[in-house]
Short mmCIF file of N, CA and C in Angstrom, two decimals:
data_model
loop_
_atom_site.label_atom_id
_atom_site.label_comp_id
_atom_site.label_asym_id
_atom_site.label_seq_id
_atom_site.Cartn_x
_atom_site.Cartn_y
_atom_site.Cartn_z
N MET A 1 -155.30 107.88 19.85
CA MET A 1 -154.00 108.29 20.35
C MET A 1 -153.87 109.80 20.11
N ASN A 2 -153.47 110.54 21.14
CA ASN A 2 -153.32 111.98 20.97
C ASN A 2 -151.96 112.32 20.37
N ARG A 3 -151.78 113.57 20.01
CA ARG A 3 -150.55 114.00 19.32
C ARG A 3 -149.30 113.75 20.17
N ALA A 4 -149.35 114.06 21.45
CA ALA A 4 -148.19 113.87 22.33
C ALA A 4 -147.79 112.39 22.39
N THR A 5 -148.77 111.51 22.49
CA THR A 5 -148.48 110.09 22.55
C THR A 5 -147.87 109.59 21.25
N SER A 6 -148.36 110.12 20.12
CA SER A 6 -147.83 109.66 18.84
C SER A 6 -146.40 110.14 18.60
N LEU A 7 -145.98 111.20 19.24
CA LEU A 7 -144.61 111.70 19.08
C LEU A 7 -143.62 111.00 20.00
N LEU A 8 -144.10 110.30 21.00
CA LEU A 8 -143.23 109.67 21.98
C LEU A 8 -142.24 108.68 21.36
N PRO A 9 -142.66 107.76 20.46
CA PRO A 9 -141.67 106.84 19.88
C PRO A 9 -140.55 107.57 19.12
N ALA A 10 -140.89 108.62 18.39
CA ALA A 10 -139.87 109.38 17.65
C ALA A 10 -138.91 110.06 18.62
N LEU A 11 -139.44 110.60 19.70
CA LEU A 11 -138.60 111.26 20.70
C LEU A 11 -137.67 110.25 21.36
N MET A 12 -138.18 109.08 21.67
CA MET A 12 -137.34 108.05 22.30
C MET A 12 -136.24 107.60 21.35
N LEU A 13 -136.55 107.46 20.07
CA LEU A 13 -135.54 107.07 19.09
C LEU A 13 -134.46 108.14 18.99
N SER A 14 -134.88 109.38 19.01
CA SER A 14 -133.93 110.49 18.93
C SER A 14 -132.99 110.49 20.13
N VAL A 15 -133.53 110.33 21.32
CA VAL A 15 -132.70 110.31 22.53
C VAL A 15 -131.77 109.11 22.51
N THR A 16 -132.28 107.96 22.11
CA THR A 16 -131.45 106.76 22.05
C THR A 16 -130.32 106.94 21.05
N GLY A 17 -130.61 107.51 19.90
CA GLY A 17 -129.58 107.75 18.89
C GLY A 17 -128.48 108.63 19.40
N HIS A 18 -128.84 109.66 20.15
CA HIS A 18 -127.82 110.56 20.70
C HIS A 18 -126.98 109.86 21.75
N ALA A 19 -127.60 109.00 22.55
CA ALA A 19 -126.84 108.28 23.57
C ALA A 19 -125.82 107.36 22.91
N VAL A 20 -126.21 106.71 21.81
CA VAL A 20 -125.28 105.84 21.10
C VAL A 20 -124.14 106.66 20.52
N ALA A 21 -124.49 107.79 19.90
CA ALA A 21 -123.46 108.65 19.31
C ALA A 21 -122.49 109.13 20.38
N ASP A 22 -123.00 109.52 21.53
CA ASP A 22 -122.12 109.98 22.60
C ASP A 22 -121.22 108.85 23.07
N SER A 23 -121.76 107.66 23.19
CA SER A 23 -120.96 106.51 23.61
C SER A 23 -119.87 106.21 22.58
N LEU A 24 -120.23 106.28 21.30
CA LEU A 24 -119.26 106.03 20.24
C LEU A 24 -118.16 107.09 20.25
N ALA A 25 -118.54 108.34 20.49
CA ALA A 25 -117.54 109.41 20.57
C ALA A 25 -116.62 109.19 21.78
N GLN A 26 -117.17 108.74 22.89
CA GLN A 26 -116.33 108.46 24.06
C GLN A 26 -115.34 107.34 23.77
N GLN A 27 -115.81 106.31 23.08
CA GLN A 27 -114.91 105.22 22.70
C GLN A 27 -113.82 105.73 21.76
N GLY A 28 -114.22 106.57 20.83
CA GLY A 28 -113.26 107.14 19.88
C GLY A 28 -112.23 108.02 20.55
N ARG A 29 -112.64 108.75 21.56
CA ARG A 29 -111.69 109.59 22.31
C ARG A 29 -110.64 108.72 22.98
N ALA A 30 -111.07 107.58 23.52
CA ALA A 30 -110.12 106.66 24.16
C ALA A 30 -109.13 106.10 23.13
N VAL A 31 -109.62 105.81 21.94
CA VAL A 31 -108.71 105.33 20.89
C VAL A 31 -107.72 106.43 20.54
N PHE A 32 -108.22 107.65 20.35
CA PHE A 32 -107.38 108.78 19.95
C PHE A 32 -106.31 109.09 20.99
N THR A 33 -106.67 109.04 22.25
CA THR A 33 -105.76 109.47 23.31
C THR A 33 -104.94 108.36 23.96
N GLN A 34 -105.44 107.10 23.89
CA GLN A 34 -104.77 106.04 24.65
C GLN A 34 -104.52 104.75 23.88
N GLU A 35 -105.52 104.28 23.14
CA GLU A 35 -105.45 102.93 22.59
C GLU A 35 -104.57 102.81 21.34
N ALA A 36 -104.60 103.80 20.47
CA ALA A 36 -103.74 103.76 19.28
C ALA A 36 -102.30 103.94 19.74
N GLN A 37 -101.41 103.15 19.19
CA GLN A 37 -99.99 103.24 19.54
C GLN A 37 -99.16 103.37 18.27
N PRO A 38 -98.49 104.48 18.04
CA PRO A 38 -98.43 105.64 18.93
C PRO A 38 -99.77 106.37 18.98
N SER A 39 -99.96 107.09 20.06
CA SER A 39 -101.19 107.85 20.26
C SER A 39 -101.35 108.92 19.19
N CYS A 40 -102.58 109.15 18.77
CA CYS A 40 -102.87 110.19 17.77
C CYS A 40 -102.46 111.58 18.30
N THR A 41 -102.45 111.74 19.62
CA THR A 41 -102.13 113.02 20.24
C THR A 41 -100.68 113.45 20.00
N VAL A 42 -99.82 112.49 19.72
CA VAL A 42 -98.40 112.79 19.48
C VAL A 42 -98.25 113.68 18.24
N CYS A 43 -99.07 113.41 17.23
CA CYS A 43 -98.90 114.09 15.94
C CYS A 43 -99.96 115.14 15.62
N HIS A 44 -101.15 115.01 16.20
CA HIS A 44 -102.27 115.87 15.80
C HIS A 44 -102.73 116.81 16.90
N THR A 45 -103.11 118.01 16.48
CA THR A 45 -103.81 118.94 17.36
C THR A 45 -105.29 118.65 17.24
N LEU A 46 -105.94 118.47 18.38
CA LEU A 46 -107.39 118.32 18.47
C LEU A 46 -107.78 118.82 19.85
N SER A 47 -108.43 119.97 19.89
CA SER A 47 -108.67 120.63 21.17
C SER A 47 -109.47 119.77 22.14
N ASP A 48 -110.45 119.02 21.68
CA ASP A 48 -111.24 118.20 22.59
C ASP A 48 -110.38 117.16 23.31
N ALA A 49 -109.35 116.68 22.64
CA ALA A 49 -108.46 115.68 23.23
C ALA A 49 -107.33 116.32 24.02
N GLY A 50 -107.22 117.65 23.97
CA GLY A 50 -106.14 118.34 24.66
C GLY A 50 -104.79 118.12 24.01
N SER A 51 -104.79 117.78 22.72
CA SER A 51 -103.53 117.50 22.04
C SER A 51 -103.07 118.67 21.20
N THR A 52 -101.76 118.81 21.11
CA THR A 52 -101.17 119.93 20.38
C THR A 52 -100.03 119.49 19.47
N GLY A 53 -100.15 118.28 18.93
CA GLY A 53 -99.11 117.77 18.04
C GLY A 53 -99.02 118.61 16.78
N THR A 54 -97.81 118.68 16.22
CA THR A 54 -97.59 119.51 15.02
C THR A 54 -97.01 118.71 13.86
N ILE A 55 -96.88 117.40 14.00
CA ILE A 55 -96.33 116.59 12.92
C ILE A 55 -97.39 116.38 11.83
N GLY A 56 -98.60 116.03 12.24
CA GLY A 56 -99.72 115.83 11.31
C GLY A 56 -100.58 117.07 11.27
N PRO A 57 -101.62 117.03 10.43
CA PRO A 57 -102.49 118.20 10.33
C PRO A 57 -103.25 118.49 11.62
N ASN A 58 -103.58 119.76 11.79
CA ASN A 58 -104.42 120.22 12.89
C ASN A 58 -105.85 119.79 12.53
N LEU A 59 -106.40 118.85 13.26
CA LEU A 59 -107.71 118.30 12.93
C LEU A 59 -108.84 119.28 13.22
N ASP A 60 -108.63 120.23 14.13
CA ASP A 60 -109.63 121.27 14.37
C ASP A 60 -109.80 122.14 13.13
N GLU A 61 -108.72 122.37 12.42
CA GLU A 61 -108.77 123.19 11.20
C GLU A 61 -109.19 122.36 9.99
N LEU A 62 -108.71 121.14 9.89
CA LEU A 62 -108.99 120.29 8.74
C LEU A 62 -110.46 119.85 8.69
N LYS A 63 -111.03 119.57 9.86
CA LYS A 63 -112.41 119.11 9.97
C LYS A 63 -112.72 117.94 9.02
N PRO A 64 -111.97 116.85 9.15
CA PRO A 64 -112.15 115.73 8.22
C PRO A 64 -113.47 114.98 8.47
N SER A 65 -114.03 114.44 7.40
CA SER A 65 -115.24 113.62 7.51
C SER A 65 -114.89 112.28 8.15
N GLU A 66 -115.91 111.57 8.61
CA GLU A 66 -115.68 110.24 9.17
C GLU A 66 -114.98 109.34 8.16
N GLU A 67 -115.43 109.38 6.91
CA GLU A 67 -114.85 108.52 5.89
C GLU A 67 -113.37 108.85 5.67
N ARG A 68 -113.05 110.13 5.66
CA ARG A 68 -111.65 110.54 5.46
C ARG A 68 -110.77 110.04 6.61
N VAL A 69 -111.27 110.16 7.83
CA VAL A 69 -110.51 109.68 9.00
C VAL A 69 -110.38 108.16 8.93
N ARG A 70 -111.47 107.48 8.61
CA ARG A 70 -111.45 106.01 8.54
C ARG A 70 -110.39 105.55 7.54
N GLN A 71 -110.35 106.17 6.38
CA GLN A 71 -109.37 105.78 5.36
C GLN A 71 -107.94 106.07 5.81
N ALA A 72 -107.72 107.25 6.42
CA ALA A 72 -106.38 107.62 6.87
C ALA A 72 -105.89 106.69 7.98
N VAL A 73 -106.76 106.40 8.93
CA VAL A 73 -106.37 105.54 10.04
C VAL A 73 -106.12 104.11 9.56
N THR A 74 -106.96 103.63 8.69
CA THR A 74 -106.83 102.25 8.20
C THR A 74 -105.57 102.06 7.36
N GLY A 75 -105.35 102.94 6.38
CA GLY A 75 -104.26 102.73 5.43
C GLY A 75 -103.06 103.63 5.58
N GLY A 76 -103.14 104.63 6.47
CA GLY A 76 -102.05 105.58 6.62
C GLY A 76 -102.09 106.64 5.52
N VAL A 77 -101.41 107.74 5.76
CA VAL A 77 -101.32 108.85 4.80
C VAL A 77 -99.95 109.50 4.98
N GLY A 78 -99.18 109.61 3.91
CA GLY A 78 -97.86 110.23 4.04
C GLY A 78 -97.03 109.51 5.09
N ILE A 79 -96.55 110.26 6.09
CA ILE A 79 -95.74 109.64 7.15
C ILE A 79 -96.59 109.01 8.25
N MET A 80 -97.91 109.22 8.19
CA MET A 80 -98.79 108.62 9.19
C MET A 80 -98.86 107.11 8.95
N PRO A 81 -98.59 106.33 10.00
CA PRO A 81 -98.64 104.87 9.82
C PRO A 81 -100.08 104.37 9.67
N ALA A 82 -100.22 103.22 9.07
CA ALA A 82 -101.51 102.55 8.97
C ALA A 82 -101.82 101.85 10.30
N PHE A 83 -103.05 101.95 10.74
CA PHE A 83 -103.47 101.29 11.98
C PHE A 83 -104.46 100.17 11.69
N GLY A 84 -104.63 99.82 10.41
CA GLY A 84 -105.61 98.81 10.02
C GLY A 84 -105.38 97.44 10.61
N GLU A 85 -104.14 97.15 10.98
CA GLU A 85 -103.85 95.84 11.57
C GLU A 85 -103.69 95.90 13.08
N SER A 86 -103.53 97.10 13.64
CA SER A 86 -103.35 97.20 15.09
C SER A 86 -104.61 97.66 15.82
N LEU A 87 -105.56 98.22 15.11
CA LEU A 87 -106.85 98.61 15.70
C LEU A 87 -107.95 97.79 15.03
N THR A 88 -109.00 97.51 15.79
CA THR A 88 -110.14 96.78 15.23
C THR A 88 -110.97 97.73 14.35
N LYS A 89 -111.83 97.15 13.54
CA LYS A 89 -112.74 97.97 12.72
C LYS A 89 -113.63 98.83 13.61
N ASP A 90 -114.04 98.31 14.75
CA ASP A 90 -114.87 99.07 15.68
C ASP A 90 -114.09 100.25 16.27
N GLN A 91 -112.84 100.03 16.61
CA GLN A 91 -112.01 101.13 17.13
C GLN A 91 -111.82 102.20 16.06
N ILE A 92 -111.59 101.78 14.83
CA ILE A 92 -111.39 102.74 13.73
C ILE A 92 -112.67 103.52 13.48
N ALA A 93 -113.81 102.83 13.50
CA ALA A 93 -115.09 103.52 13.32
C ALA A 93 -115.33 104.53 14.44
N ALA A 94 -114.98 104.14 15.66
CA ALA A 94 -115.18 105.03 16.81
C ALA A 94 -114.29 106.26 16.72
N VAL A 95 -113.02 106.08 16.40
CA VAL A 95 -112.12 107.24 16.32
C VAL A 95 -112.50 108.14 15.15
N ALA A 96 -112.96 107.54 14.05
CA ALA A 96 -113.40 108.35 12.91
C ALA A 96 -114.62 109.19 13.29
N HIS A 97 -115.55 108.58 13.99
CA HIS A 97 -116.74 109.31 14.44
C HIS A 97 -116.35 110.43 15.40
N TYR A 98 -115.48 110.11 16.34
CA TYR A 98 -115.03 111.09 17.33
C TYR A 98 -114.37 112.30 16.68
N VAL A 99 -113.40 112.06 15.83
CA VAL A 99 -112.67 113.17 15.21
C VAL A 99 -113.61 114.03 14.35
N ALA A 100 -114.44 113.38 13.56
CA ALA A 100 -115.36 114.14 12.71
C ALA A 100 -116.34 114.95 13.55
N THR A 101 -116.82 114.37 14.63
CA THR A 101 -117.79 115.05 15.48
C THR A 101 -117.19 116.25 16.22
N VAL A 102 -116.07 116.03 16.90
CA VAL A 102 -115.52 117.12 17.72
C VAL A 102 -114.79 118.18 16.90
N SER A 103 -114.37 117.85 15.69
CA SER A 103 -113.71 118.85 14.86
C SER A 103 -114.70 119.71 14.11
N GLY A 104 -115.96 119.28 14.10
CA GLY A 104 -116.97 120.06 13.41
C GLY A 104 -117.10 119.77 11.94
N ALA A 105 -116.76 118.55 11.52
CA ALA A 105 -116.88 118.18 10.10
C ALA A 105 -118.30 118.46 9.64
N GLY A 106 -118.41 119.06 8.49
CA GLY A 106 -119.71 119.36 7.93
C GLY A 106 -120.32 120.67 8.41
N ASP A 107 -119.63 121.36 9.32
CA ASP A 107 -120.15 122.66 9.79
C ASP A 107 -120.02 123.71 8.70
#
């Protein structure tokens, strides 16, 4: 097996991983903008979502980790309501991934 052939499985895994991540982010964007009630856009600024809410923190500036978003969405924080009973675990995971990704968490 030559070098190019041996790298092919790793390249395919990398491309597949990115496709899944993009799909998860797209699902999370839908939760952020439409599926959560009230919508996250009402309270939060997040440029990727086109939202300019000022009640909650500006997520572009806060750059929360996925875990931080997951905990906040599930249990609520301050005046933010808990969504743990109105959103599925998959929806919460998707919105957490989306917010962390587009806000630049870890940059």
